[in-house]
C-alpha positions as semicolon CSV with decimal commas, in nm:
position;residue;x (nm);y (nm);z (nm)
1;Y;4,277;-1,369;3,805
2;P;4,073;-1,066;3,695
3;V;3,989;-0,964;3,344
4;T;4,251;-0,724;3,212
5;G;4,073;-0,397;3,169
6;T;3,720;-0,284;3,239
7;P;3,452;-0,440;3,019
8;L;3,339;-0,209;2,745
9;P;2,994;-0,056;2,774
10;T;2,807;-0,277;2,534
11;T;2,725;-0,083;2,225
12;Q;2,468;-0,337;2,134
13;T;2,296;-0,190;2,435
14;I;2,410;0,170;2,395
15;A;2,360;0,200;2,022
16;S;2,075;-0,031;1,949
17;N;1,733;-0,073;2,096
18;S;1,754;0,113;2,425
19;G;2,031;0,364;2,360
20;Y;2,014;0,734;2,291
21;P;2,136;0,736;1,927
22;P;1,841;0,531;1,790
23;I;1,594;0,751;1,980
24;V;1,752;1,069;1,845
25;L;1,765;0,930;1,491
26;A;1,402;0,812;1,510
27;L;1,294;1,159;1,625
28;M;1,489;1,314;1,336
29;F;1,323;1,077;1,088
30;N;0,984;1,163;1,238
31;E;1,041;1,532;1,175
32;L;1,118;1,485;0,804
33;R;0,840;1,606;0,578
34;S;0,966;1,455;0,251
35;N;0,857;1,090;0,248
36;T;1,095;1,010;-0,038
37;F;1,399;1,149;0,142
38;K;1,283;0,981;0,463
39;R;1,265;0,638;0,299
40;I;1,605;0,680;0,135
41;A;1,766;0,795;0,460
42;Q;1,614;0,505;0,652
43;S;1,732;0,252;0,393
44;I;2,086;0,389;0,406
45;S;2,090;0,376;0,786
46;Y;1,970;0,012;0,782
47;L;2,237;-0,115;0,542
48;P;2,529;-0,152;0,789
49;H;2,319;-0,386;1,004
50;F;2,316;-0,647;0,726
51;M;2,690;-0,642;0,679
52;S;2,894;-0,929;0,819
53;I;3,092;-0,862;1,137
54;V;3,402;-0,976;0,950
55;I;3,344;-0,715;0,678
56;V;3,283;-0,441;0,934
57;A;3,597;-0,535;1,127
58;G;3,798;-0,538;0,803
59;M;3,668;-0,192;0,714
60;V;3,757;-0,060;1,060
61;I;4,108;-0,202;1,041
62;Q;4,156;-0,061;0,693
63;L;4,026;0,285;0,783
64;T;4,237;0,310;1,099
65;S;4,560;0,163;0,964
66;L;4,871;0,380;0,926
67;N;4,794;0,421;0,555
68;G;4,418;0,426;0,603
69;T;4,170;0,697;0,519
70;I;4,165;0,851;0,866
71;N;4,542;0,890;0,881
72;Q;4,545;1,025;0,526
73;V;4,303;1,297;0,635
74;I;4,520;1,366;0,941
75;G;4,823;1,392;0,711
76;V;4,646;1,648;0,491
77;F;4,616;1,875;0,794
78;G;4,982;1,825;0,883
79;G;4,937;1,572;1,160
80;D;5,130;1,252;1,223
81;A;4,983;0,911;1,154
82;V;4,828;0,742;1,458
83;P;4,834;0,361;1,496
84;F;4,482;0,350;1,633
85;M;4,450;-0,028;1,662
86;Q;4,783;-0,060;1,842
87;L;4,711;0,196;2,114
88;P;4,494;0,075;2,407
89;E;4,352;0,422;2,469
90;W;4,199;0,435;2,119
91;F;4,034;0,092;2,112
92;R;3,714;0,187;2,294
93;T;3,661;0,494;2,078
94;V;3,707;0,296;1,758
95;Y;3,488;0,008;1,878
96;V;3,200;0,220;2,004
97;T;3,203;0,445;1,696
98;S;3,193;0,150;1,457
99;E;2,916;-0,021;1,657
100;V;2,702;0,293;1,662
101;W;2,742;0,328;1,285
102;Q;2,649;-0,037;1,233
103;T;2,346;-0,062;1,465
104;V;2,190;0,283;1,507
105;G;1,972;0,263;1,195
106;W;1,831;-0,079;1,276
107;G;1,764;0,030;1,634
108;T;1,523;0,299;1,514
109;I;1,269;0,049;1,376
110;L;1,085;-0,015;1,702
111;Y;1,080;0,354;1,790
112;L;0,943;0,447;1,447
113;A;0,674;0,182;1,493
114;A;0,590;0,328;1,834
115;L;0,564;0,676;1,683
116;T;0,286;0,558;1,453
117;T;0,071;0,468;1,757
118;I;0,068;0,825;1,891
119;D;-0,272;0,986;1,836
120;P;-0,244;1,268;1,576
121;Q;-0,510;1,458;1,769
122;L;-0,255;1,514;2,045
123;Y;-0,034;1,705;1,799
124;E;-0,333;1,900;1,676
125;A;-0,430;1,994;2,031
126;A;-0,073;2,098;2,104
127;R;-0,065;2,320;1,793
128;I;-0,395;2,481;1,896
129;D;-0,239;2,557;2,236
130;G;0,049;2,730;2,056
131;A;0,316;2,462;2,090
132;N;0,600;2,480;1,838
133;R;0,770;2,178;1,682
134;W;1,019;2,142;1,966
135;Q;0,747;2,163;2,232
136;Q;0,535;1,907;2,045
137;M;0,826;1,668;2,037
138;W;0,908;1,720;2,404
139;H;0,553;1,700;2,541
140;V;0,383;1,463;2,295
141;T;0,635;1,252;2,104
142;I;0,877;1,161;2,384
143;P;0,601;1,072;2,637
144;G;0,448;0,854;2,365
145;L;0,781;0,673;2,325
146;L;0,843;0,632;2,697
147;P;0,673;0,289;2,742
148;T;0,873;0,146;2,450
149;M;1,193;0,299;2,584
150;V;1,136;0,148;2,928
151;V;1,058;-0,201;2,797
152;L;1,361;-0,205;2,567
153;L;1,584;-0,075;2,845
154;V;1,472;-0,354;3,077
155;L;1,531;-0,612;2,804
156;N;1,882;-0,484;2,742
157;V;1,988;-0,433;3,104
158;G;2,049;-0,806;3,134
159;T;2,311;-0,786;2,858
160;F;2,510;-0,499;3,007
161;M;2,797;-0,737;3,078
162;A;2,781;-0,901;2,737
163;V;2,961;-0,716;2,460
164;G;2,979;-0,807;2,091
165;F;3,229;-1,092;2,127
166;E;3,293;-1,144;1,756
167;K;3,392;-0,787;1,675
168;V;3,616;-0,751;1,979
169;L;3,786;-1,081;1,895
170;L;3,847;-0,963;1,537
171;L;3,974;-0,618;1,635
172;Y;4,181;-0,663;1,948
173;S;4,539;-0,782;1,987
174;P;4,781;-0,839;2,278
175;L;4,879;-0,473;2,245
176;T;4,526;-0,359;2,335
177;Y;4,433;-0,620;2,597
178;A;4,449;-0,354;2,869
179;T;4,130;-0,185;2,742
180;A;3,993;-0,423;2,476
181;D;3,968;-0,742;2,678
182;I;3,616;-0,826;2,793
183;I;3,461;-1,111;2,986
184;A;3,364;-1,304;2,672
185;T;3,711;-1,289;2,515
186;Y;3,874;-1,369;2,849
187;V;3,651;-1,677;2,885
188;Y;3,743;-1,775;2,529
189;R;4,115;-1,755;2,600
190;V;4,088;-1,932;2,935
191;G;3,841;-2,198;2,828
192;I;3,933;-2,273;2,466
193;T;4,295;-2,164;2,430
194;S;4,416;-2,271;2,776
195;S;4,168;-2,563;2,812
196;N;4,067;-2,443;3,160
197;F;3,702;-2,535;3,108
198;S;3,589;-2,541;3,472
199;Y;3,718;-2,188;3,540
200;A;3,565;-2,055;3,218
201;T;3,230;-2,217;3,307
202;A;3,236;-2,052;3,650
203;I;3,297;-1,713;3,492
204;G;3,013;-1,764;3,245
205;L;2,776;-1,870;3,525
206;F;2,872;-1,565;3,730
207;E;2,801;-1,340;3,432
208;A;2,459;-1,503;3,378
209;I;2,364;-1,460;3,745
210;I;2,465;-1,093;3,742
211;G;2,261;-1,043;3,422
212;L;1,955;-1,203;3,585
213;I;1,989;-0,980;3,892
214;L;2,021;-0,671;3,672
215;I;1,713;-0,746;3,463
216;L;1,499;-0,827;3,770
217;S;1,615;-0,507;3,940
218;A;1,553;-0,297;3,629
219;N;1,205;-0,442;3,583
220;Y;1,117;-0,370;3,946
221;A;1,252;-0,014;3,926
222;A;1,068;0,052;3,599
223;R;0,739;-0,074;3,745
224;R;0,776;0,143;4,054
225;M;0,884;0,460;3,873
226;T;0,691;0,452;3,544
227;G;0,424;0,185;3,583
228;T;0,561;0,005;3,273
229;S;0,738;-0,329;3,302
230;L;0,776;-0,668;3,137
231;W;0,577;-0,850;3,404
């Protein structure tokens, strides 16, 4: 019996260490010239990471409820209230958006650390050659981040099939099973709720094997294409 709906792209993978949003945010932080503003912006972006999943899920439910802030804004512009958490087609958008907000700041830490290892003389040489800020970022900063990006991507490839179980469990309902249900929640319902432990164990083992194959394949591809790998 298959899982109802396609597993969500894991935003712990998309929005954290190896995803595009942390890279973009780290590059934006790197371009700031005011150290005070940079520190304040970084601190604000880190805060959601330390919030409990239960608190984040409660905020999401409150914001997207019929009387929530989002629907109040829609009402100001003359629109009708949308029951976001009751419509399957809206669940992925709400989930991914909330996960990006919660994890993007924390995901920039490793990239900001990698930026400090780039030799400042490379930027100076680029400026002497007439490179503008955009060209310096494209030809100096991003190549300097590439080894870190590859390593983090390989580390996260193995978790592509594993989504944040707790948040999905707190947010979804039978109305949104069609798009919200993932392997972890399906295993929970089959194994714990229905007491079908052998079937749930088989599903979990299958997921682990697929994750192992993915990480071995990603490491091999990274070593062949970029020369950077975990082993």
